[in-house]
mmCIF file of C-alpha atoms and ligand atoms in Angstrom:
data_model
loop_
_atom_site.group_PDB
_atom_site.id
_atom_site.type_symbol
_atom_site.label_atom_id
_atom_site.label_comp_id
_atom_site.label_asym_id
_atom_site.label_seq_id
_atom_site.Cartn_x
_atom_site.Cartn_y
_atom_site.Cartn_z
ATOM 1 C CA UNK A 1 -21.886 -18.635 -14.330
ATOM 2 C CA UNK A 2 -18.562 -18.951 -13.951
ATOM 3 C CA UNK A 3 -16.115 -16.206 -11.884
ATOM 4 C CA UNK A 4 -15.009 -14.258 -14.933
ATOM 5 C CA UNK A 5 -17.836 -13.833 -16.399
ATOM 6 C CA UNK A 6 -19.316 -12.715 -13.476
ATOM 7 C CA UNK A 7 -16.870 -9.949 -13.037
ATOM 8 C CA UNK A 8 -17.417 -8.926 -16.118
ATOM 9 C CA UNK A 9 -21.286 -8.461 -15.995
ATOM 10 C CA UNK A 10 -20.896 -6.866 -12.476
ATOM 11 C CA UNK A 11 -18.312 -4.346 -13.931
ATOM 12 C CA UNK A 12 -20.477 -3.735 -17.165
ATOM 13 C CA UNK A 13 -23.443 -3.092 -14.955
ATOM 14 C CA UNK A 14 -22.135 -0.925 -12.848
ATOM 15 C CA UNK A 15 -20.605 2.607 -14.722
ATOM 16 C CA UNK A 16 -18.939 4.430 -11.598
ATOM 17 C CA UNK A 17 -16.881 2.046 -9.508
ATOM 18 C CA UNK A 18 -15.267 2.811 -6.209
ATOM 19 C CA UNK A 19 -11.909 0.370 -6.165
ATOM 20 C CA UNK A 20 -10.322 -0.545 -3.154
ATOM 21 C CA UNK A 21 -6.538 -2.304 -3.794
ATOM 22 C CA UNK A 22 -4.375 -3.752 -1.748
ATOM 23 C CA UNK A 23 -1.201 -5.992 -0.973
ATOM 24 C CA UNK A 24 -2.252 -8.365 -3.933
ATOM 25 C CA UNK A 25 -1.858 -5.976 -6.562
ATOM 26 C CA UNK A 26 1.737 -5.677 -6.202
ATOM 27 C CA UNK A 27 2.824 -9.318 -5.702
ATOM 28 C CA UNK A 28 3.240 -9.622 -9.623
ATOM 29 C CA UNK A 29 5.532 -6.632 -9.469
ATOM 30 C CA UNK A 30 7.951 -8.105 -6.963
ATOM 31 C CA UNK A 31 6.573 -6.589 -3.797
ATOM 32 C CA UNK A 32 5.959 -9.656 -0.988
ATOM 33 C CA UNK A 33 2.696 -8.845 0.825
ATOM 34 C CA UNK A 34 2.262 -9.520 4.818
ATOM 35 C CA UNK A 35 -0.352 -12.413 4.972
ATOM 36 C CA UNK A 36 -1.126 -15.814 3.810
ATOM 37 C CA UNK A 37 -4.625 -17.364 2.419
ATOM 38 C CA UNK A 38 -6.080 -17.091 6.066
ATOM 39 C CA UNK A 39 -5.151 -13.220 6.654
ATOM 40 C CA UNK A 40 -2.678 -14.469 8.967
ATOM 41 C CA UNK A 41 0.628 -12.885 9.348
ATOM 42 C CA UNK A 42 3.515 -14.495 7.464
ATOM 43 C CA UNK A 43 6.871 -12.533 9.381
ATOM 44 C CA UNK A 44 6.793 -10.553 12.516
ATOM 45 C CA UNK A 45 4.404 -8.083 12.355
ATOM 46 C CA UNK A 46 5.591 -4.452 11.367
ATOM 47 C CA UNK A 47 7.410 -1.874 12.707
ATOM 48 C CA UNK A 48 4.446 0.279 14.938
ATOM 49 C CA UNK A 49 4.657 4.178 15.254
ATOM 50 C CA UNK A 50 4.668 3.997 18.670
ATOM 51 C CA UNK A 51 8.357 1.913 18.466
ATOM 52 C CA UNK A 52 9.400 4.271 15.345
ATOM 53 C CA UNK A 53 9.008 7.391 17.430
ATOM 54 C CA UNK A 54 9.577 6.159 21.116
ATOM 55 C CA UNK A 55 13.246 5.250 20.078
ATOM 56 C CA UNK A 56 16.350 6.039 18.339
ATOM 57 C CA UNK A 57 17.493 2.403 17.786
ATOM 58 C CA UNK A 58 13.797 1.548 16.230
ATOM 59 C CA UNK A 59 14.872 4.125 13.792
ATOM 60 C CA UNK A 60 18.187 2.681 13.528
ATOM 61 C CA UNK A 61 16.713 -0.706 12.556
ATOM 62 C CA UNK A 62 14.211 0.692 10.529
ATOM 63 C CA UNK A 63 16.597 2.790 8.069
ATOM 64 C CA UNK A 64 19.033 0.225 8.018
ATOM 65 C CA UNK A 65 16.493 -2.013 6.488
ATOM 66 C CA UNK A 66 14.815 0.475 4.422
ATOM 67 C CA UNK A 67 18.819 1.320 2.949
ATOM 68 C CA UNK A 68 19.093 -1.906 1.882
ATOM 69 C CA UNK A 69 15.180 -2.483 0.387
ATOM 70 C CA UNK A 70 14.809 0.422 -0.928
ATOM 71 C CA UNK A 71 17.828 -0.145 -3.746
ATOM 72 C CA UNK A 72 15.148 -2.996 -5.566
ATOM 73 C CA UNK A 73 11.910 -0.744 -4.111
ATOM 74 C CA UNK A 74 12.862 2.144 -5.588
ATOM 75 C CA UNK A 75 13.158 0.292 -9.311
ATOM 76 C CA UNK A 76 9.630 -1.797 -9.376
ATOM 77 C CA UNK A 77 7.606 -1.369 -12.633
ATOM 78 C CA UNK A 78 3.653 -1.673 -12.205
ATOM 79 C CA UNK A 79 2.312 -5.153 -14.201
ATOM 80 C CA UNK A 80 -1.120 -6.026 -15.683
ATOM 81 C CA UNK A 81 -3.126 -5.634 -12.768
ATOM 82 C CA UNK A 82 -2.105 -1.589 -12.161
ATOM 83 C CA UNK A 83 -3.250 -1.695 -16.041
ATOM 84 C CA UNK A 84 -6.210 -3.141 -16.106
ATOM 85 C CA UNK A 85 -7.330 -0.700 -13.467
ATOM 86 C CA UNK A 86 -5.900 2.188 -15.146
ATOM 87 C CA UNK A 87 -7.430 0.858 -18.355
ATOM 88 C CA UNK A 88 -11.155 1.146 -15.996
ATOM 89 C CA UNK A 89 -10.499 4.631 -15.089
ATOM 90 C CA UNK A 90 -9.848 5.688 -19.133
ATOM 91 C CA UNK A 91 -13.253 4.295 -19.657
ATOM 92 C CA UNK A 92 -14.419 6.563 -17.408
ATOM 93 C CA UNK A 93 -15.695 3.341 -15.068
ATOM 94 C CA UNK A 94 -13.642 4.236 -12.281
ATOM 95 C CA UNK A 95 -14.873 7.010 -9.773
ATOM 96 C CA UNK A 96 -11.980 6.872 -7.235
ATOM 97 C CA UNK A 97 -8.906 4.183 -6.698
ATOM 98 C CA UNK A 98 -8.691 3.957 -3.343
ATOM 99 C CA UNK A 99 -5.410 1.937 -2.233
ATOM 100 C CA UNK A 100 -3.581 0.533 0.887
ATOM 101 C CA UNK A 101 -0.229 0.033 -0.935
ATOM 102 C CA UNK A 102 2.319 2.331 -0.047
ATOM 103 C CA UNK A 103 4.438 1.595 -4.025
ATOM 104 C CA UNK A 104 2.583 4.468 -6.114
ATOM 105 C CA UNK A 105 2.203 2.116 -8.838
ATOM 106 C CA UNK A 106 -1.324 2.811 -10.167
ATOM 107 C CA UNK A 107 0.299 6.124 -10.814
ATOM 108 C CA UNK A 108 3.082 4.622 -12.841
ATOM 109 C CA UNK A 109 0.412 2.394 -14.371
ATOM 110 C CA UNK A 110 -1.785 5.951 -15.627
ATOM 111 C CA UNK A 111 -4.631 5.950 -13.003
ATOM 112 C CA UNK A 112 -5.156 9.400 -12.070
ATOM 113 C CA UNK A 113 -7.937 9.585 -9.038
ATOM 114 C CA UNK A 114 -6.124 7.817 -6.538
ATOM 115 C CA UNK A 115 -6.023 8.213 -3.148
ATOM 116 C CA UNK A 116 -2.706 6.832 -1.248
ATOM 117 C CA UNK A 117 -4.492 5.631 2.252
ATOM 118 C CA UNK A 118 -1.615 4.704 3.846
ATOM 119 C CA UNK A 119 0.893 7.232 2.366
ATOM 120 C CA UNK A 120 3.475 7.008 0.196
ATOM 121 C CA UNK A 121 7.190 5.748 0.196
ATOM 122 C CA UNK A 122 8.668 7.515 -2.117
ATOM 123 C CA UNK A 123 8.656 10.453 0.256
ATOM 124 C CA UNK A 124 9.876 10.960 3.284
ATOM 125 C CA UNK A 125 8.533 13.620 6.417
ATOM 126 C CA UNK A 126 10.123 15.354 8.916
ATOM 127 C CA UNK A 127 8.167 15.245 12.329
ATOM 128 C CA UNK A 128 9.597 18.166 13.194
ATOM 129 C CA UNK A 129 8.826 20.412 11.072
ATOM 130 C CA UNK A 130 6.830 18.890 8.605
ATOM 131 C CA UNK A 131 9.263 19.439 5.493
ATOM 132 C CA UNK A 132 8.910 16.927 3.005
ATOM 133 C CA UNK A 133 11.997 15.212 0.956
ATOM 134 C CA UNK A 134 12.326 12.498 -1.716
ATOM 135 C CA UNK A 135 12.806 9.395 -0.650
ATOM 136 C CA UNK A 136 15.673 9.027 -3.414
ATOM 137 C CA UNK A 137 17.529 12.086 -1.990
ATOM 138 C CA UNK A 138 17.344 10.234 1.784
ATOM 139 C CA UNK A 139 18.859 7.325 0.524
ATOM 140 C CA UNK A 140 22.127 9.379 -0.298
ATOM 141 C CA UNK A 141 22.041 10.764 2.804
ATOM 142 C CA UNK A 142 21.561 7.142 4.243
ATOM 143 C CA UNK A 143 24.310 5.979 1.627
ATOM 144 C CA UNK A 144 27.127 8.902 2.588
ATOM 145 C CA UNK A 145 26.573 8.026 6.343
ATOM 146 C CA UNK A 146 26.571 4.237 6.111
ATOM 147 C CA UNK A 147 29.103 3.222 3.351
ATOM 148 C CA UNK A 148 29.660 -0.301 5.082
ATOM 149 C CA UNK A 149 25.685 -0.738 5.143
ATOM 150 C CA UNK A 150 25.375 0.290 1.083
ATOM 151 C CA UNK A 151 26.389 -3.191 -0.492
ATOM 152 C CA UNK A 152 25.046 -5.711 2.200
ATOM 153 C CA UNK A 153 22.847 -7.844 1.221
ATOM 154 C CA UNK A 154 19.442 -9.177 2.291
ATOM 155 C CA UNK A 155 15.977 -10.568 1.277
ATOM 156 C CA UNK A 156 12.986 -8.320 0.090
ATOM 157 C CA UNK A 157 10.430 -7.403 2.654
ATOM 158 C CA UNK A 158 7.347 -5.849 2.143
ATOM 159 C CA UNK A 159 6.733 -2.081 2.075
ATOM 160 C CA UNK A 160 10.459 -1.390 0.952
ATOM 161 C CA UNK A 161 11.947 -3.539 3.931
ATOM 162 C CA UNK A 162 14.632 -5.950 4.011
ATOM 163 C CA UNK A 163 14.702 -9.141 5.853
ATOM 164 C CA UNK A 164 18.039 -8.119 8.465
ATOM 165 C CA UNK A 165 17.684 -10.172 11.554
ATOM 166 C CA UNK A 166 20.272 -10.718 13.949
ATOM 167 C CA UNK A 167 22.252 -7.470 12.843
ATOM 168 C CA UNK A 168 23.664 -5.421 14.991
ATOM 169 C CA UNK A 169 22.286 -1.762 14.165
ATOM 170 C CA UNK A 170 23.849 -0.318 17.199
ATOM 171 C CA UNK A 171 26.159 1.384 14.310
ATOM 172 C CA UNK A 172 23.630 2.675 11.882
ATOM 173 C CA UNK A 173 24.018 6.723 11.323
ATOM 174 C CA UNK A 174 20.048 7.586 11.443
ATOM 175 C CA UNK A 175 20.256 11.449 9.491
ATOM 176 C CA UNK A 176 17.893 14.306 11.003
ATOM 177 C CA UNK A 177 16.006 16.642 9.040
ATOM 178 C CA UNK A 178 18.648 18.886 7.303
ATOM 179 C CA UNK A 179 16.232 22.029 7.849
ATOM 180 C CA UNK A 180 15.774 21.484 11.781
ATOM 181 C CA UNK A 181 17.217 18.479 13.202
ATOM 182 C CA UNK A 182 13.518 16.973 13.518
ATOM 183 C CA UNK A 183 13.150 12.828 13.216
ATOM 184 C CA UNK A 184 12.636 11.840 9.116
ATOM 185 C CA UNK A 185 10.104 9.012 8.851
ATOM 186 C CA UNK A 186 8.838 7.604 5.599
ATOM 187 C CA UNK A 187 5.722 9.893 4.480
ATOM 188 C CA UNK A 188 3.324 6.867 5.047
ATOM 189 C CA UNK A 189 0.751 5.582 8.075
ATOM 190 C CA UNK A 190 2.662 2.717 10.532
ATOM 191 C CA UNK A 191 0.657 0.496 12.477
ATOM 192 C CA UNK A 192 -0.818 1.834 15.178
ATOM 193 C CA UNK A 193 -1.026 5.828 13.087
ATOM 194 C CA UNK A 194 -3.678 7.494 12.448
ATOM 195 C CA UNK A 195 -4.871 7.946 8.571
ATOM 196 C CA UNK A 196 -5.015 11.465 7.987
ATOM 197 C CA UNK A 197 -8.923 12.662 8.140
ATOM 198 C CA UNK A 198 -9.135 14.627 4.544
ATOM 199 C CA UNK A 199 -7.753 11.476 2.798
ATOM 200 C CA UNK A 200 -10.608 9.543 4.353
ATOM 201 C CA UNK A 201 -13.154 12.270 3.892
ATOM 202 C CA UNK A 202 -12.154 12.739 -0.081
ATOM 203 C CA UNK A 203 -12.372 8.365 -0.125
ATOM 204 C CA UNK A 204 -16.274 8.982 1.661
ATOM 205 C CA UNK A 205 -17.458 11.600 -0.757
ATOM 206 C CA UNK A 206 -16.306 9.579 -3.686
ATOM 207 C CA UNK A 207 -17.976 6.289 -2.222
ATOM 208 C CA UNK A 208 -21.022 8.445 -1.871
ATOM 209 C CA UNK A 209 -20.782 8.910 -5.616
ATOM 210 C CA UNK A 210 -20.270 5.388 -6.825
ATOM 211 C CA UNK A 211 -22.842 2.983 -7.644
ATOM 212 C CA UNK A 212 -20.624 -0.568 -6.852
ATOM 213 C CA UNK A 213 -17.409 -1.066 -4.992
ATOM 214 C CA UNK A 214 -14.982 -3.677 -6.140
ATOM 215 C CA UNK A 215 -12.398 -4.756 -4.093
ATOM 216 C CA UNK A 216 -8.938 -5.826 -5.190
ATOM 217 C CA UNK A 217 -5.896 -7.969 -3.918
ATOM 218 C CA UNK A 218 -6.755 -7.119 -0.484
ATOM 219 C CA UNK A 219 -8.032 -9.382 2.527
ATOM 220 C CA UNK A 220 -9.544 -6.628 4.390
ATOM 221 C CA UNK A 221 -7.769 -7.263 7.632
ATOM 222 C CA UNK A 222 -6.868 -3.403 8.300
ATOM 223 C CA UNK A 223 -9.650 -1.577 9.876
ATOM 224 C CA UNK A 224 -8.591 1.181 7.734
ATOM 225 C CA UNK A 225 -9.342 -0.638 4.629
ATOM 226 C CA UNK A 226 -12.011 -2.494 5.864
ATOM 227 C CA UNK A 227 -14.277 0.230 6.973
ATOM 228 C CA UNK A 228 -15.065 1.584 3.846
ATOM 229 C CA UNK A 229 -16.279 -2.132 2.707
ATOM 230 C CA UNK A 230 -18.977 -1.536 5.714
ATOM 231 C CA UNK A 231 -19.971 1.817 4.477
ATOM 232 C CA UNK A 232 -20.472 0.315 1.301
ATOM 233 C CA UNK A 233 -22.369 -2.312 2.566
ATOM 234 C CA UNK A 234 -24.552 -0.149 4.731
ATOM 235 C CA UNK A 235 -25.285 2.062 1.996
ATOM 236 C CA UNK A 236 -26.777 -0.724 0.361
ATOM 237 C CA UNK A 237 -23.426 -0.606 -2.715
ATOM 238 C CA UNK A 238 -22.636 -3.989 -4.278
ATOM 239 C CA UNK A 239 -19.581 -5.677 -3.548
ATOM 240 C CA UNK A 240 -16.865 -7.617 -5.633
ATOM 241 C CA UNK A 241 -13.875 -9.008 -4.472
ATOM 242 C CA UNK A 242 -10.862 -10.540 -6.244
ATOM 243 C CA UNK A 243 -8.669 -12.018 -4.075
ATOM 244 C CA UNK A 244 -6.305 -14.960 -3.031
ATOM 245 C CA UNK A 245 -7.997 -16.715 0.111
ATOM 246 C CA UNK A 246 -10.491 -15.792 2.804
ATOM 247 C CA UNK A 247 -11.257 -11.441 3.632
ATOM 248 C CA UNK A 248 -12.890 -10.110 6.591
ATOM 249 C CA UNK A 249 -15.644 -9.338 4.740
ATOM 250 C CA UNK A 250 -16.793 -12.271 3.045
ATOM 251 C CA UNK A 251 -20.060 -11.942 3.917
ATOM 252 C CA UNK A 252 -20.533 -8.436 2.807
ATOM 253 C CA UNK A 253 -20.001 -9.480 -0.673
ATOM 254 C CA UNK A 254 -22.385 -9.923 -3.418
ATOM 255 C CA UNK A 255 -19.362 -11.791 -5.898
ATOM 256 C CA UNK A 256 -15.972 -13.053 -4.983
ATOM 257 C CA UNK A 257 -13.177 -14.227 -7.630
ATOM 258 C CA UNK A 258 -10.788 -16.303 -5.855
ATOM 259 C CA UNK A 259 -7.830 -16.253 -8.807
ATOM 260 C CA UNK A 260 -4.538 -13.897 -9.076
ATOM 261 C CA UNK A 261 -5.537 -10.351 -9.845
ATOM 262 C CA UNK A 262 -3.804 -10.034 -13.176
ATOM 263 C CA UNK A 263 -5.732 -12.981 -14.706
ATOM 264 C CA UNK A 264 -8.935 -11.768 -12.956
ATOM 265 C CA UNK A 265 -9.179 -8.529 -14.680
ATOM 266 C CA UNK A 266 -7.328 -9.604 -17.798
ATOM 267 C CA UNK A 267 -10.253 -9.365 -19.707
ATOM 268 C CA UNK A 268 -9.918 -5.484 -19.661
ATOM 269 C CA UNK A 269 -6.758 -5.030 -20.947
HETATM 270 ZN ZN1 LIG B 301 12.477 19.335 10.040
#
């Protein structure tokens, strides 16, 4: 049996999927992910929450970057693998869409039960006092502020980054929250942040419901992730996984397809 057809019997056999996505979904749109084959880092690691909050020239660095990325971010169209999984969920085979990507694009694709793990950049949250803006709103702010800043150039990074090193940010105009002056931080989870508790309950309850997890375009590395592959596993769930190189939880799983996501799941579309 080869790995397609396997996929295919495992999702025909099982009616109410839990799907777990990751990094690997959104290569095919444009978006770089963070690790190679091995689930080893391929840049320096991510900004932390700890650095984002302890300082104002983390923040500088951070928007900076995020002024530049976000001008191709902010325009990235979901491909074939956001459909094929949207495609799942209007057969009714889908019980939740659990993802770690941060690019809203299984919305864009149609999927409807989603929940965002680790946030969402399209927003953006005051610390302060908890107002919430659009992330396209921001980047006029960031724009007004920064004119110099608004046509430099630099290499996409993941998560709506830019690749910026050896700048000098020691200029960048960081803006507060208009409403009360608190620190605006993108509206998802940094390394090192906690994921809110009633996005991981909703994910439990809807695991509790499913009969089969399948994993997709993610090697597992984040605990975050990676937990609810354990619960799934303890609860006695079987496991697919489609993905591009070694996961942490090999083990755990009862099929792996080791080919791009898109041509993976084709066979749904
Ligand atoms: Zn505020």
């Amino acid at each position: 049996m080869n790995d397609d057809t396997g996929l295919r019997d495992f999702i025909d056999r099982h009616g109410r999927l839990f799907v777990l996505t990751g990094a690997g979904c959104s290569t095919g749109s444009g978006i770089p992910d963070y690790r190679d084959a091995e689930g080893q880092w391929k840049r320096a690691q991510p900004m932390t929450f700890q650095a984002f909050m302890g300082g104002h020239r983390a923040r500088q660095r951070y928007w900076a970057r995020s002024l530049i990325g976000w001008r191709s971010f902010g325009r990235v169209r979901p491909n074939r693998t956001h459909e094929a999984l949207a495609r799942l969920e209007a057969q009714g085979r889908s019980e939740m869409l659990l993802t770690q990507n941060v690019d809203r694009l299984h919305q864009a694709a149609g999927s409807r039960a989603v929940v965002d793990l680790h946030g969402r950049l399209d927003r953006v949250r005051c610390m302060g006092c908890e107002a919430r803006f659009p992330r396209e709103g921001v980047q006029e702010w960031l724009v007004a502020l920064n004119p110099s800043w608004a046509t430099r150039e630099a290499e996409r990074a993941p998560d709506g980054d830019a690749d910026l090193d050896g700048a000098d940010f020691g200029g960048f105009d960081v803006p507060p929250c208009p409403r009360c002056g608190g620190v605006l931080k993108p509206d998802v989870v940094f390394f090192g942040e906690t994921v809110p508790a009633e996005r991981v309950d909703a994910a439990r309850r809807a695991l509790e419901r499913s009969d089969a997890m399948l994993v997709v375009g993610s090697s597992l590395m984040v605990f975050s992730g990676f937990r609810f592959v354990q619960a799934a596993a303890r609860a006695g769930l079987p496991i697919a996984a489609v993905n591009l190189g070694r996961t942490r939880a090999d083990d755990l799983l009862t099929l792996k397809v080791e080919r791009p996501c898109a041509e993976a799941l084709s066979f749904l579309l």
